[in-house]
Amino acid sequence: MTAARRVDVLVVGAGPAGLAAAARLALAGAGRVEVLEREARPGGVPRTCAHGGFGTWTRPLTGPGYARLLTEAAERAGATLRTGVTALDWAAAGPVLTVVGPGGPETVEARAVVLATGARERPRTARLVPGTRPAGVYTTGELQRAVHLFGQHIGTRAVVAGAEEVSYAAAGTLRAAGAEVVALVTEHPSAQAGPARAQAARLRHGIPLLTGTTVTELLGHGRLSGVRVRHRDGRTAVLACDTVVFTGDFVPDHELARRGGLAMDPGTRGPAVDGSAHTSRPGVFAAGNLLHAVEPAGTAAREGARAGRAVLDHLAGAPWPDPGVPVVVSEPLRWIAPNRVTPAARPGGHVLRTGVPLPHPVLYVRQDGRLLHRRRLGPGTAHPNRTLTLPAHWHDRVDPEGGEVRVSTD
Amino acid sequence: MTVTADGPLPSTPYDVAVVGAGVVGCAVARELARHPRLRIALVEAQDDVGQGTSKANTAILHTGFDATRGTLEARLVREGYQRLSAYAAETGIPVERVGALLVAWDEEQLAALPGLAAKAGRNGCHDTVLLGPGELYAREPHLGPGALGALHVPGESILCPWTTTLAYATQAVRAGTDLHLDTPVRAVERTADGHRLTTGRGILHARHLVNAAGLHADTLDRALGHEDFTVTPRRGQLLVYDKLARPLVRHILLPVPTALGKGVLVAPTVYGNVLLGPTAEDLHDRRATETTADGLAALRDQGRRILPALLDEEVTAVYAGLRAATEHEDYRITAHPGQAYVTVGGIRSTGLTASLAIAAHVTGLLAGTGLDPGPVRELEPVAMPNLGEAFPRPHQRPDLIAADPEYGTLVCHCERVSRGEIRDALAGPVPPRTLEGLRRRTRARAGRCQGFYCGAAVRDLFERGRSAAEPKGDRA
């Protein structure tokens, strides 16, 4: 027999966005606020990031420290955290989720659902990297869990595919696990991490950065024996290694969003949302890196709290906004979030990404050919895989009856 | 129950040694194990059963509708389809009778369909139906534009190849067969009363020999003095798409074979993914199971035409398998009575379907080589863990979780594999020796994240489960 329960707000995912939303809601007296977390512990990705860079200037924290802080805040506020419980799917009608845990299957009905299911890195397979299928092939996520949560042996010589912040974090984890980092490899002409970090890796730890280079084949039967790389100019080489870590290239974990029939944004591959986390399905909100894979944990947490405010309005009887006007990007921009404009829900701002380096970029926002806003990003070059921001004050000029809003670089 | 992977091999001679623990070798061992008086060895070069062609195929249970009439393959596929359908239902191997559509994309292919329907009828498939474009698109609304019609073959089914092989091996081992893994056969000599196999783990004696060595069957056959066939590995690369793509396709979408060769298929899998492939590349290297950029690009080009929306979905897995193609159009199953030896060669992609029929056929041939199988009994039935989406998985069963909460504790979230299932697999009669082996038994780490979330946790359970099982394994 499947048990059935009712709560006021059901939050799916106890990462920064979900925990911050739950804390805000519980504190504001939203009733029974429950957070489902499929992992054994709450905290989300920061829990596995055993390095600094979290928290605030005044209170710097490591990833696990930040995860603890958010968890305690949600619990203190009165939210119920249920770990080891997986949200599987939606029941046939209503905002009802089917879930399972050690206590068995149950359905949970909620007046509002907040999806905060986060993002993952594309593994080697999804990147279509050819070759054999040896052991020793990781994503940063798996590597960090293996090293920091389980203390597992990794390997002796490792190649890191990618040169963004997360790639340098992976290199650090590899070194902490006793592996030599043979090289970081990026298709782009330069690292996409902060210059201090990139330089420290190169100069202090002697890790070469191969730019304009892609991993084109994995070699070895049983255990990885090397990776073949190709430079933009056509040269190829084999880097001998027993470990390769595919970093970055995040995609939202959108299974539940799609199973719920939410309208999806083709750019982010997450649910389409307005500035207040409303999805296309009444009663269902979304927050965090499910919407933009990926932004820093602090951004996800702020967004979760913001979604919490919108949930409170919804519980108080505010009408569900119309779908709104879509916001899309033109190449080489890859995506923008939030990606719906509704009059009632102006976001603090948008985040977006470029697919190629853009020297001295200027962003143009147009609707039906009409220029709504022009903004110089800068100074310097906008890099792929790094946050670009666009303020939202131009929303006032959007014609709610007009066509899509397009953001481009020309 | 004995499964070994190291240490010396038993010195007393076996009645039968089956070389190769792929789906065919395991099926033969299982069939022989029905005879309690026989001592049987199943000898495998790799560290698990089903590690060659059996693990990397298109996972289809064929009706044999397009088989060449009069061949042994045609007969064994047809018979094997019946046998395996019944066996799967009995043991819990997931099978879905989704049916196949041979989709015609040009006039030549359309013109070939009536002939294929007639051929199917001659092969005993009388329920095929020709569909016009309207009916075809009603059945497959996501099919790319330009299809002219199709032949519907309702009996074509999808199944789990790993569970099939493992079920055979499990029953054989439970009935007393010795499974020797990591035991490559390096040489074979005739002795006064049978065969002396030199393996990577020492000498093994057997009165009768079955060669089910798959890609290496010709090598073993030559060692016994036969020049009957040469295996030319035919590589098939495949793409496995995300489970979110599953609603895009309802049938196995087969290409219509024409003079220009075979195209690729798009098929659902019993796990709820969608398969695109295979390529067909004749190679010489019998270890060349790597995928290539060209191969994957070609598959995607063909897939884009068949099911355009598929290409927007994430790829969950990429793999390549080698089929044991030979220069002959039929299986090479031959008894050599003077040598107390049966060759089971040239078993191509249909081998999974035909496996139980091949096993019965080979057992009959063995009797002709002087083997007295003695009395026969029915084997203890085996209930395999369900990996299929069309049947309740453990996490969907309140009764199971109430009795043991470990089945409600999910470790691999993408594939919804519980700690209970991983524990059971590690304690099974033919336990996995690698994480890959665990994946084939449970689907742990087989999902879209490929271990991003669960990889380290699954490895931890595997390593702890293995170290707990190790002392027992050493004594065995």
Short mmCIF file of N, CA and C in Angstrom, two decimals, chain B residues 210-275:
data_model
loop_
_atom_site.label_atom_id
_atom_site.label_comp_id
_atom_site.label_asym_id
_atom_site.label_seq_id
_atom_site.Cartn_x
_atom_site.Cartn_y
_atom_site.Cartn_z
N VAL B 210 33.43 -28.52 -26.36
CA VAL B 210 32.54 -27.67 -27.16
C VAL B 210 33.24 -26.33 -27.34
N ASN B 211 33.35 -25.94 -28.59
CA ASN B 211 34.00 -24.68 -28.92
C ASN B 211 32.93 -23.62 -29.12
N ALA B 212 32.74 -22.79 -28.10
CA ALA B 212 31.81 -21.67 -28.19
C ALA B 212 32.58 -20.39 -27.97
N ALA B 213 33.75 -20.33 -28.60
CA ALA B 213 34.70 -19.25 -28.31
C ALA B 213 34.42 -17.97 -29.10
N GLY B 214 33.29 -17.92 -29.78
CA GLY B 214 32.84 -16.66 -30.39
C GLY B 214 33.82 -16.09 -31.39
N LEU B 215 34.38 -14.95 -31.08
CA LEU B 215 35.31 -14.27 -31.98
C LEU B 215 36.58 -15.08 -32.17
N HIS B 216 36.85 -16.01 -31.26
CA HIS B 216 38.07 -16.81 -31.33
C HIS B 216 37.79 -18.26 -31.70
N ALA B 217 36.57 -18.53 -32.13
CA ALA B 217 36.19 -19.92 -32.42
C ALA B 217 37.02 -20.51 -33.54
N ASP B 218 37.39 -19.69 -34.53
CA ASP B 218 38.18 -20.23 -35.65
C ASP B 218 39.59 -20.59 -35.20
N THR B 219 40.14 -19.81 -34.27
CA THR B 219 41.48 -20.09 -33.77
C THR B 219 41.49 -21.45 -33.06
N LEU B 220 40.51 -21.67 -32.21
CA LEU B 220 40.44 -22.93 -31.48
C LEU B 220 40.18 -24.09 -32.46
N ASP B 221 39.33 -23.81 -33.46
CA ASP B 221 39.01 -24.84 -34.45
C ASP B 221 40.27 -25.26 -35.22
N ARG B 222 41.10 -24.28 -35.56
CA ARG B 222 42.34 -24.57 -36.29
C ARG B 222 43.29 -25.38 -35.42
N ALA B 223 43.29 -25.08 -34.13
CA ALA B 223 44.17 -25.82 -33.21
C ALA B 223 43.78 -27.30 -33.20
N LEU B 224 42.55 -27.59 -33.58
CA LEU B 224 42.11 -28.98 -33.65
C LEU B 224 42.13 -29.49 -35.08
N GLY B 225 42.74 -28.70 -35.97
CA GLY B 225 42.99 -29.19 -37.31
C GLY B 225 41.91 -28.90 -38.33
N HIS B 226 41.03 -27.97 -38.06
CA HIS B 226 39.95 -27.69 -39.00
C HIS B 226 40.14 -26.32 -39.66
N GLU B 227 39.90 -26.30 -40.96
CA GLU B 227 40.01 -25.04 -41.72
C GLU B 227 38.64 -24.73 -42.29
N ASP B 228 37.67 -24.60 -41.42
CA ASP B 228 36.29 -24.52 -41.89
C ASP B 228 35.82 -23.09 -42.11
N PHE B 229 36.31 -22.18 -41.31
CA PHE B 229 35.83 -20.79 -41.41
C PHE B 229 36.82 -19.84 -40.76
N THR B 230 36.70 -18.58 -41.14
CA THR B 230 37.53 -17.53 -40.54
C THR B 230 36.61 -16.45 -39.99
N VAL B 231 36.84 -16.06 -38.77
CA VAL B 231 36.03 -15.00 -38.16
C VAL B 231 36.60 -13.65 -38.58
N THR B 232 35.75 -12.85 -39.18
CA THR B 232 36.11 -11.45 -39.45
C THR B 232 35.23 -10.59 -38.56
N PRO B 233 35.82 -10.05 -37.50
CA PRO B 233 34.98 -9.29 -36.58
C PRO B 233 34.26 -8.15 -37.30
N ARG B 234 32.97 -8.08 -37.10
CA ARG B 234 32.21 -6.97 -37.69
C ARG B 234 31.78 -6.07 -36.54
N ARG B 235 32.35 -4.86 -36.55
CA ARG B 235 32.09 -3.97 -35.43
C ARG B 235 30.77 -3.23 -35.60
N GLY B 236 30.03 -3.19 -34.53
CA GLY B 236 28.80 -2.42 -34.49
C GLY B 236 28.88 -1.39 -33.39
N GLN B 237 28.90 -0.12 -33.76
CA GLN B 237 28.89 0.94 -32.75
C GLN B 237 27.45 1.35 -32.50
N LEU B 238 27.15 1.63 -31.26
CA LEU B 238 25.78 2.00 -30.90
C LEU B 238 25.75 3.19 -29.96
N LEU B 239 24.70 3.97 -30.10
CA LEU B 239 24.44 5.09 -29.18
C LEU B 239 23.19 4.75 -28.37
N VAL B 240 23.26 4.98 -27.08
CA VAL B 240 22.11 4.77 -26.20
C VAL B 240 21.63 6.13 -25.71
N TYR B 241 20.40 6.47 -26.04
CA TYR B 241 19.88 7.79 -25.67
C TYR B 241 19.16 7.75 -24.33
N ASP B 242 19.05 8.92 -23.76
CA ASP B 242 18.42 9.13 -22.46
C ASP B 242 17.01 8.54 -22.40
N LYS B 243 16.63 8.14 -21.20
CA LYS B 243 15.30 7.58 -21.00
C LYS B 243 14.19 8.57 -21.33
N LEU B 244 14.52 9.85 -21.28
CA LEU B 244 13.50 10.84 -21.63
C LEU B 244 13.15 10.77 -23.12
N ALA B 245 13.96 10.06 -23.90
CA ALA B 245 13.66 9.88 -25.33
C ALA B 245 12.70 8.72 -25.58
N ARG B 246 12.46 7.91 -24.57
CA ARG B 246 11.69 6.69 -24.78
C ARG B 246 10.30 6.93 -25.40
N PRO B 247 9.57 8.01 -25.00
CA PRO B 247 8.26 8.23 -25.62
C PRO B 247 8.32 8.55 -27.12
N LEU B 248 9.51 8.77 -27.66
CA LEU B 248 9.61 9.12 -29.09
C LEU B 248 9.40 7.93 -30.00
N VAL B 249 9.54 6.73 -29.48
CA VAL B 249 9.49 5.56 -30.37
C VAL B 249 8.76 4.41 -29.69
N ARG B 250 7.93 3.74 -30.47
CA ARG B 250 7.12 2.67 -29.90
C ARG B 250 7.55 1.28 -30.38
N HIS B 251 8.11 1.22 -31.59
CA HIS B 251 8.50 -0.07 -32.18
C HIS B 251 10.01 -0.09 -32.39
N ILE B 252 10.48 -1.26 -32.76
CA ILE B 252 11.84 -1.37 -33.29
C ILE B 252 11.75 -0.87 -34.73
N LEU B 253 12.47 0.18 -35.05
CA LEU B 253 12.42 0.72 -36.41
C LEU B 253 13.59 0.14 -37.19
N LEU B 254 13.29 -0.77 -38.08
CA LEU B 254 14.34 -1.47 -38.82
C LEU B 254 14.50 -0.87 -40.21
N PRO B 255 15.71 -0.92 -40.73
CA PRO B 255 15.90 -0.52 -42.12
C PRO B 255 15.44 -1.63 -43.05
N VAL B 256 15.08 -1.29 -44.26
CA VAL B 256 14.76 -2.31 -45.27
C VAL B 256 16.07 -2.68 -45.95
N PRO B 257 16.45 -3.95 -45.89
CA PRO B 257 17.71 -4.32 -46.54
C PRO B 257 17.60 -4.18 -48.06
N THR B 258 18.57 -3.52 -48.66
CA THR B 258 18.60 -3.37 -50.11
C THR B 258 19.99 -3.71 -50.60
N ALA B 259 20.18 -3.59 -51.92
CA ALA B 259 21.48 -3.91 -52.51
C ALA B 259 22.57 -3.02 -51.92
N LEU B 260 22.19 -1.83 -51.49
CA LEU B 260 23.18 -0.90 -50.95
C LEU B 260 23.57 -1.23 -49.51
N GLY B 261 23.01 -2.31 -49.00
CA GLY B 261 23.39 -2.70 -47.65
C GLY B 261 22.35 -2.33 -46.63
N LYS B 262 22.66 -2.66 -45.42
CA LYS B 262 21.70 -2.44 -44.34
C LYS B 262 21.92 -1.07 -43.72
N GLY B 263 20.87 -0.43 -43.34
CA GLY B 263 20.99 0.82 -42.59
C GLY B 263 21.04 0.53 -41.12
N VAL B 264 20.70 1.52 -40.33
CA VAL B 264 20.74 1.34 -38.88
C VAL B 264 19.31 1.27 -38.33
N LEU B 265 19.21 0.78 -37.11
CA LEU B 265 17.90 0.69 -36.48
C LEU B 265 17.80 1.68 -35.33
N VAL B 266 16.58 2.00 -35.01
CA VAL B 266 16.28 2.77 -33.79
C VAL B 266 15.34 1.88 -33.00
N ALA B 267 15.69 1.60 -31.75
CA ALA B 267 14.85 0.68 -30.99
C ALA B 267 14.81 1.08 -29.53
N PRO B 268 13.66 0.90 -28.91
CA PRO B 268 13.63 1.07 -27.46
C PRO B 268 14.40 -0.07 -26.81
N THR B 269 14.87 0.14 -25.59
CA THR B 269 15.47 -0.95 -24.84
C THR B 269 14.55 -1.27 -23.66
N VAL B 270 14.71 -2.46 -23.11
CA VAL B 270 13.87 -2.83 -21.97
C VAL B 270 14.16 -1.96 -20.74
N TYR B 271 15.31 -1.29 -20.74
CA TYR B 271 15.64 -0.42 -19.62
C TYR B 271 14.98 0.95 -19.77
N GLY B 272 14.37 1.18 -20.94
CA GLY B 272 13.68 2.44 -21.15
C GLY B 272 14.50 3.47 -21.89
N ASN B 273 15.60 3.06 -22.49
CA ASN B 273 16.40 3.98 -23.32
C ASN B 273 16.00 3.79 -24.78
N VAL B 274 16.68 4.51 -25.64
CA VAL B 274 16.50 4.32 -27.08
C VAL B 274 17.87 4.09 -27.69
N LEU B 275 17.95 3.05 -28.51
CA LEU B 275 19.20 2.61 -29.11
C LEU B 275 19.24 3.09 -30.55
#
